[in-house]
mmCIF file of the C-alpha atoms, coordinates in Angstrom:
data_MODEL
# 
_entry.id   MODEL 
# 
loop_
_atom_site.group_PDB 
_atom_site.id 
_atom_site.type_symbol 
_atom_site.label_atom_id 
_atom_site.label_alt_id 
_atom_site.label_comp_id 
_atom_site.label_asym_id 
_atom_site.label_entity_id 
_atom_site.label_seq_id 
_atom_site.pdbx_PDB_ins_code 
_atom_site.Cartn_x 
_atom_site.Cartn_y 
_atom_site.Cartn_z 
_atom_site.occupancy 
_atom_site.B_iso_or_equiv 
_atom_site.pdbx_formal_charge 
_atom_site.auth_seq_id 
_atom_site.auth_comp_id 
_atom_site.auth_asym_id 
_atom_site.auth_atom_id 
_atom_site.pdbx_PDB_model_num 
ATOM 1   C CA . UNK A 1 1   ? 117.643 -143.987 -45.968 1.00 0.00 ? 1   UNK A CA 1 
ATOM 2   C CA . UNK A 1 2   ? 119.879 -141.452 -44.416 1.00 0.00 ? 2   UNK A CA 1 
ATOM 3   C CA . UNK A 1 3   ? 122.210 -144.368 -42.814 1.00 0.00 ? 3   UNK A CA 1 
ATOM 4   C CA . UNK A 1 4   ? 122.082 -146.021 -46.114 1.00 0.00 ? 4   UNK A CA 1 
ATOM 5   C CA . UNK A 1 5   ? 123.321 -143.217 -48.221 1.00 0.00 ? 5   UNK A CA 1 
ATOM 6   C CA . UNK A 1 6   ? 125.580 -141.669 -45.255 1.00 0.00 ? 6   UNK A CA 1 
ATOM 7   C CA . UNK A 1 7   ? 128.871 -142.327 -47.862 1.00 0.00 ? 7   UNK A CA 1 
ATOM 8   C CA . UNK A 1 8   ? 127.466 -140.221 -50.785 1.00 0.00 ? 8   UNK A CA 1 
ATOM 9   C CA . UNK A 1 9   ? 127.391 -136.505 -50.422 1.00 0.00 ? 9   UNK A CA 1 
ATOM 10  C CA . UNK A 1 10  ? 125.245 -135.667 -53.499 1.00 0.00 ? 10  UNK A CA 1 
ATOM 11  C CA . UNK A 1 11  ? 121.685 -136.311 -51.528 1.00 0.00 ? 11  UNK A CA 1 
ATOM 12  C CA . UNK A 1 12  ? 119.603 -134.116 -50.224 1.00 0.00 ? 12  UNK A CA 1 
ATOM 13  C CA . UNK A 1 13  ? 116.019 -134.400 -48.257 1.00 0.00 ? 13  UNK A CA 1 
ATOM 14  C CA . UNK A 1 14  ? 112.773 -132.689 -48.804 1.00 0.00 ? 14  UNK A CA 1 
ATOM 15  C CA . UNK A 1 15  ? 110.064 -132.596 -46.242 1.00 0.00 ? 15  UNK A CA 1 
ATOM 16  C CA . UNK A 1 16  ? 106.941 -131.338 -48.205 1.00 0.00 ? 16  UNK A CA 1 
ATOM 17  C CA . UNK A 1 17  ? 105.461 -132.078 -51.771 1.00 0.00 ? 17  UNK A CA 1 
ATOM 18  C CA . UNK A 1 18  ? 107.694 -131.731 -55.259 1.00 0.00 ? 18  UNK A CA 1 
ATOM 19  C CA . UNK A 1 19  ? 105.074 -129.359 -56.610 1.00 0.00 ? 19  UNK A CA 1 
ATOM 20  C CA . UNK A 1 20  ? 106.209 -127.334 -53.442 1.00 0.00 ? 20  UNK A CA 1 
ATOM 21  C CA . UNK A 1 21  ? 109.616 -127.507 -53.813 1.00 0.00 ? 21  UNK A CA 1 
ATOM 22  C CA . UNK A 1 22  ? 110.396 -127.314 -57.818 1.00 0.00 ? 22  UNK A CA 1 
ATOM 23  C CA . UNK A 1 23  ? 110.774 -123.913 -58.378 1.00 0.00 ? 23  UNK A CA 1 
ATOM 24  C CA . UNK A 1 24  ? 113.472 -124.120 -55.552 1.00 0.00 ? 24  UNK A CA 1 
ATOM 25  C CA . UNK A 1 25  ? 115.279 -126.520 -56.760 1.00 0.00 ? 25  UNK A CA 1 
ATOM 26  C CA . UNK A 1 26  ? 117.597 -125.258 -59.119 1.00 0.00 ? 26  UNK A CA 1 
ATOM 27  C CA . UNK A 1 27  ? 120.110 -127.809 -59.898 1.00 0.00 ? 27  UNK A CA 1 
ATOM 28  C CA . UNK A 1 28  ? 120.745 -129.847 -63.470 1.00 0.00 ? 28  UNK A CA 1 
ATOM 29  C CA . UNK A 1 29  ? 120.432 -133.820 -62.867 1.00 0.00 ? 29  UNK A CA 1 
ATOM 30  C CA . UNK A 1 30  ? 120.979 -137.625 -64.071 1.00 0.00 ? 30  UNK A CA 1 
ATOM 31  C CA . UNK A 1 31  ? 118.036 -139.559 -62.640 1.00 0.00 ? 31  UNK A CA 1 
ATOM 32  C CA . UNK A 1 32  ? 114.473 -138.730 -62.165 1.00 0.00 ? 32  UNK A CA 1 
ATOM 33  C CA . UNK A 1 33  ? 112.247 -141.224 -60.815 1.00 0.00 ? 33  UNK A CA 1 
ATOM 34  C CA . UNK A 1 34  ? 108.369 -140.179 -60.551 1.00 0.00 ? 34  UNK A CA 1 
ATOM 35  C CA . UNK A 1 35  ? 106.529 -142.155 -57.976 1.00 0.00 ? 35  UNK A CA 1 
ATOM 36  C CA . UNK A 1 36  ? 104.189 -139.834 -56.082 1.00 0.00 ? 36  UNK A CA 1 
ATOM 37  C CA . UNK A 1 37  ? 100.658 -139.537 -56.386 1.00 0.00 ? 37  UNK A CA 1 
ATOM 38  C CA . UNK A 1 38  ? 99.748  -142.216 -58.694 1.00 0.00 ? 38  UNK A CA 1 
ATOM 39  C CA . UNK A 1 39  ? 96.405  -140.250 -60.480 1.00 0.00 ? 39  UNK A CA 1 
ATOM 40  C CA . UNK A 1 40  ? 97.207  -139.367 -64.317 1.00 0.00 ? 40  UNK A CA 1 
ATOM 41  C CA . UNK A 1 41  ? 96.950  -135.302 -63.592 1.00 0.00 ? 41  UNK A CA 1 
ATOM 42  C CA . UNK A 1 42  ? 99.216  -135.680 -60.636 1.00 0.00 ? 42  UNK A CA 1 
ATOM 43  C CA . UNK A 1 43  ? 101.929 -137.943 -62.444 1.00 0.00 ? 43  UNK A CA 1 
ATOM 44  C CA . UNK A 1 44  ? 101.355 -135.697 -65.370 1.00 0.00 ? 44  UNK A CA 1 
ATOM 45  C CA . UNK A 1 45  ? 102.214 -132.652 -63.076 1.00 0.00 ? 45  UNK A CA 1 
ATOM 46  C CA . UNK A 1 46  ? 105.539 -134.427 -61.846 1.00 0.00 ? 46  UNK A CA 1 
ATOM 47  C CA . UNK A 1 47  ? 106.545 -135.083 -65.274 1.00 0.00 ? 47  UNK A CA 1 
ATOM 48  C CA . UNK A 1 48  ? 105.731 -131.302 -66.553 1.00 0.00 ? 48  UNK A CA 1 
ATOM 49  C CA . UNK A 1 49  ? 107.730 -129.604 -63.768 1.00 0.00 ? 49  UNK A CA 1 
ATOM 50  C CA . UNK A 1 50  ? 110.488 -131.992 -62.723 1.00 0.00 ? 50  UNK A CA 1 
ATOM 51  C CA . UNK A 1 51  ? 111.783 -132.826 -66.615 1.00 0.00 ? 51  UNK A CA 1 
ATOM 52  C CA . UNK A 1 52  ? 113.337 -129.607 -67.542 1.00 0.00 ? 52  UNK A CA 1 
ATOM 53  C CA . UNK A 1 53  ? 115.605 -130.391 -64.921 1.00 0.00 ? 53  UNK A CA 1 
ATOM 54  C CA . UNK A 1 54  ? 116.850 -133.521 -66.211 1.00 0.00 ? 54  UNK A CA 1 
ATOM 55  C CA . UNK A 1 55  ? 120.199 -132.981 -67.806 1.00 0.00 ? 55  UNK A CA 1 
ATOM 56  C CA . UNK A 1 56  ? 120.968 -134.614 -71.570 1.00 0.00 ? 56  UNK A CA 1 
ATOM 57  C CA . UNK A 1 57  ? 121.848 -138.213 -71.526 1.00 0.00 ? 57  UNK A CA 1 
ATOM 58  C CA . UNK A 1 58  ? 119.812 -138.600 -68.085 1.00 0.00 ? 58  UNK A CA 1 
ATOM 59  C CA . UNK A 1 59  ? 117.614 -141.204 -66.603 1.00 0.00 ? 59  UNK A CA 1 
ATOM 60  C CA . UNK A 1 60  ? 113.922 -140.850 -66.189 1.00 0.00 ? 60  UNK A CA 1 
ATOM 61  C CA . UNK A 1 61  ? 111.695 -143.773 -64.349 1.00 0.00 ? 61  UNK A CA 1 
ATOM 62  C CA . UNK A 1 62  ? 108.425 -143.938 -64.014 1.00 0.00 ? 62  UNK A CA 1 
ATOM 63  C CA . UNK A 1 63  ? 106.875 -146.453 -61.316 1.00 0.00 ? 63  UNK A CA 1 
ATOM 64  C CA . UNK A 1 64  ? 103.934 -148.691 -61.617 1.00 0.00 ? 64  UNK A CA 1 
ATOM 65  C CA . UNK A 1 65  ? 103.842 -147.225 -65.263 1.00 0.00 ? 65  UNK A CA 1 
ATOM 66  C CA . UNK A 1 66  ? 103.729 -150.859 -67.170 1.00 0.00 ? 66  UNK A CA 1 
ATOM 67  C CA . UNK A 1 67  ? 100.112 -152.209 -66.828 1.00 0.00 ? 67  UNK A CA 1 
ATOM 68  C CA . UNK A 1 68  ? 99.605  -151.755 -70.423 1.00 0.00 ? 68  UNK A CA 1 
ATOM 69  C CA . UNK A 1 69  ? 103.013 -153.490 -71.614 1.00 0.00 ? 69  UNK A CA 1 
ATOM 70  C CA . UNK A 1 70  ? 102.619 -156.680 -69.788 1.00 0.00 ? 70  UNK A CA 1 
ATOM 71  C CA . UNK A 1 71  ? 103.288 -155.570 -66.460 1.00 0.00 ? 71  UNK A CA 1 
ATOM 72  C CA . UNK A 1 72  ? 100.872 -155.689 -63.578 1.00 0.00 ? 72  UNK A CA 1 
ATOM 73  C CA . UNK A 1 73  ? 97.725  -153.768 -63.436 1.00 0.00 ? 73  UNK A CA 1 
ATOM 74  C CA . UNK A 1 74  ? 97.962  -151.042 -60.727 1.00 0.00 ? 74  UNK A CA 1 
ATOM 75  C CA . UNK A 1 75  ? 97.820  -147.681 -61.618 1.00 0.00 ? 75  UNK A CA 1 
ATOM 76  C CA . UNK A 1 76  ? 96.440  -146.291 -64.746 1.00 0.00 ? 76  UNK A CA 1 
ATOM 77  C CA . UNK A 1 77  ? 98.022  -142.848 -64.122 1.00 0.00 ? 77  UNK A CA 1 
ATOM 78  C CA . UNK A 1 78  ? 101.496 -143.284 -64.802 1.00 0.00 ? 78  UNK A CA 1 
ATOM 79  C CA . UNK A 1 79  ? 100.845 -146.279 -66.995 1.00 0.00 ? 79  UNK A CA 1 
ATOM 80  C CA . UNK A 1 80  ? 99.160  -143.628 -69.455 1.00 0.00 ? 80  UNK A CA 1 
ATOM 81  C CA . UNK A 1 81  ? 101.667 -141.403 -68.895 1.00 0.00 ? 81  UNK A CA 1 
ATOM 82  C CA . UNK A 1 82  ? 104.502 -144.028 -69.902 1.00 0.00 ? 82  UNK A CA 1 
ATOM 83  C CA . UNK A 1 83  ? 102.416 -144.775 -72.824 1.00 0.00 ? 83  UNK A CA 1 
ATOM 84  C CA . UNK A 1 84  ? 102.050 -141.130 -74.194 1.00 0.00 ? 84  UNK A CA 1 
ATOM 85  C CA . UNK A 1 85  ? 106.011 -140.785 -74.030 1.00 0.00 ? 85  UNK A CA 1 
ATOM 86  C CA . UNK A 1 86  ? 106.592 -143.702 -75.734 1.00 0.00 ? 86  UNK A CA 1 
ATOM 87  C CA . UNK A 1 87  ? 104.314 -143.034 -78.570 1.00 0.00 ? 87  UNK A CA 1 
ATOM 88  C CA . UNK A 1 88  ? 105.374 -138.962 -78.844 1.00 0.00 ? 88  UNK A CA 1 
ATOM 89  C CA . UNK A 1 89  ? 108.901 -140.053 -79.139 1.00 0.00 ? 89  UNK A CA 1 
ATOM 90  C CA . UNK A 1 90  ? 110.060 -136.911 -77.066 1.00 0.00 ? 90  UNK A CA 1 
ATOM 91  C CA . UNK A 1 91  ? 112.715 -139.476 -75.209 1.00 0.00 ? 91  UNK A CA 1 
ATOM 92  C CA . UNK A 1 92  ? 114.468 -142.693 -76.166 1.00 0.00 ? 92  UNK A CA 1 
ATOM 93  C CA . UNK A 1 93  ? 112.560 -145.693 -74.402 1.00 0.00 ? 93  UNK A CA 1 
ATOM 94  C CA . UNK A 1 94  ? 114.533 -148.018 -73.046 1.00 0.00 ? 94  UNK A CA 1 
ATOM 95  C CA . UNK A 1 95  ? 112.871 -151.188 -71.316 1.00 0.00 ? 95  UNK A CA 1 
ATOM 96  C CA . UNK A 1 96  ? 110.131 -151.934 -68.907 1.00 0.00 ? 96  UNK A CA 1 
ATOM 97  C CA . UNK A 1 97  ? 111.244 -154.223 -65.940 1.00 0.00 ? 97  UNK A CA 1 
ATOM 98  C CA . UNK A 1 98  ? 108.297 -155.479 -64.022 1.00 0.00 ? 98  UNK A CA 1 
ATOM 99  C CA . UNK A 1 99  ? 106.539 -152.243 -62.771 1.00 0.00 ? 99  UNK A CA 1 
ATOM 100 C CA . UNK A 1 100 ? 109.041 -149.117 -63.950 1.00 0.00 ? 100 UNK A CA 1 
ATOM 101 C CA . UNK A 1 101 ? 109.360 -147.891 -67.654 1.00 0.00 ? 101 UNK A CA 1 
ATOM 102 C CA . UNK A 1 102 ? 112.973 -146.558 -67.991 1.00 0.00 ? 102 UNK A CA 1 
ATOM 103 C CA . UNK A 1 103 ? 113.469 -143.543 -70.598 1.00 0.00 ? 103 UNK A CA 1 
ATOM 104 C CA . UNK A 1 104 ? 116.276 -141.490 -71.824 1.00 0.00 ? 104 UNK A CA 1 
ATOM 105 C CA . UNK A 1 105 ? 116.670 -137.927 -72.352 1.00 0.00 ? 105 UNK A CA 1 
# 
């Protein structure tokens, strides 16, 4: 990863877990993708702390997220996660492709 993204300066490591870190973190940004622990509570948590952060008009992805849409049956957690946000409405949904459920702020 680090050779692969050598070129871009806007990337920036984390050795421990996001519930450890997001209170540090205090920077606005475009793309959030959530694929940690996969149980509903823990994807739930991820979502709950990390989405305040996403600026307007960014990208949030959620992986393994699609089992109940037609996509392969993995993980409940973040499928019922995916599910909720696309029934509250709270973002705009944009597609499912294979395994991730792609949102908009």
């Amino acid at each position: 990863i680090m050779q692969n993204t050598s070129e871009c300066g806007n990337f920036t490591f984390f050795n421990d877990y996001s519930y450890n870190i997001v209170d540090d973190f205090n920077h606005e940004f475009d793309y959030l993708f959530i694929d940690g622990d996969h149980r509903y509570d823990s994807v739930k948590k991820d979502f709950d702390d990390w989405y305040p952060k996403l600026a307007d008009d960014g990208y949030l992805l959620i992986h393994d997220s699609t089992a109940n849409r037609g996509g392969p049956y993995w993980w409940y957690g973040p499928s019922k996660l995916a599910d909720e946000l696309i029934d509250e409405q709270k973002l705009e949904y944009i597609t499912s492709v294979f395994c991730v459920t792609v949102f908009k702020k």
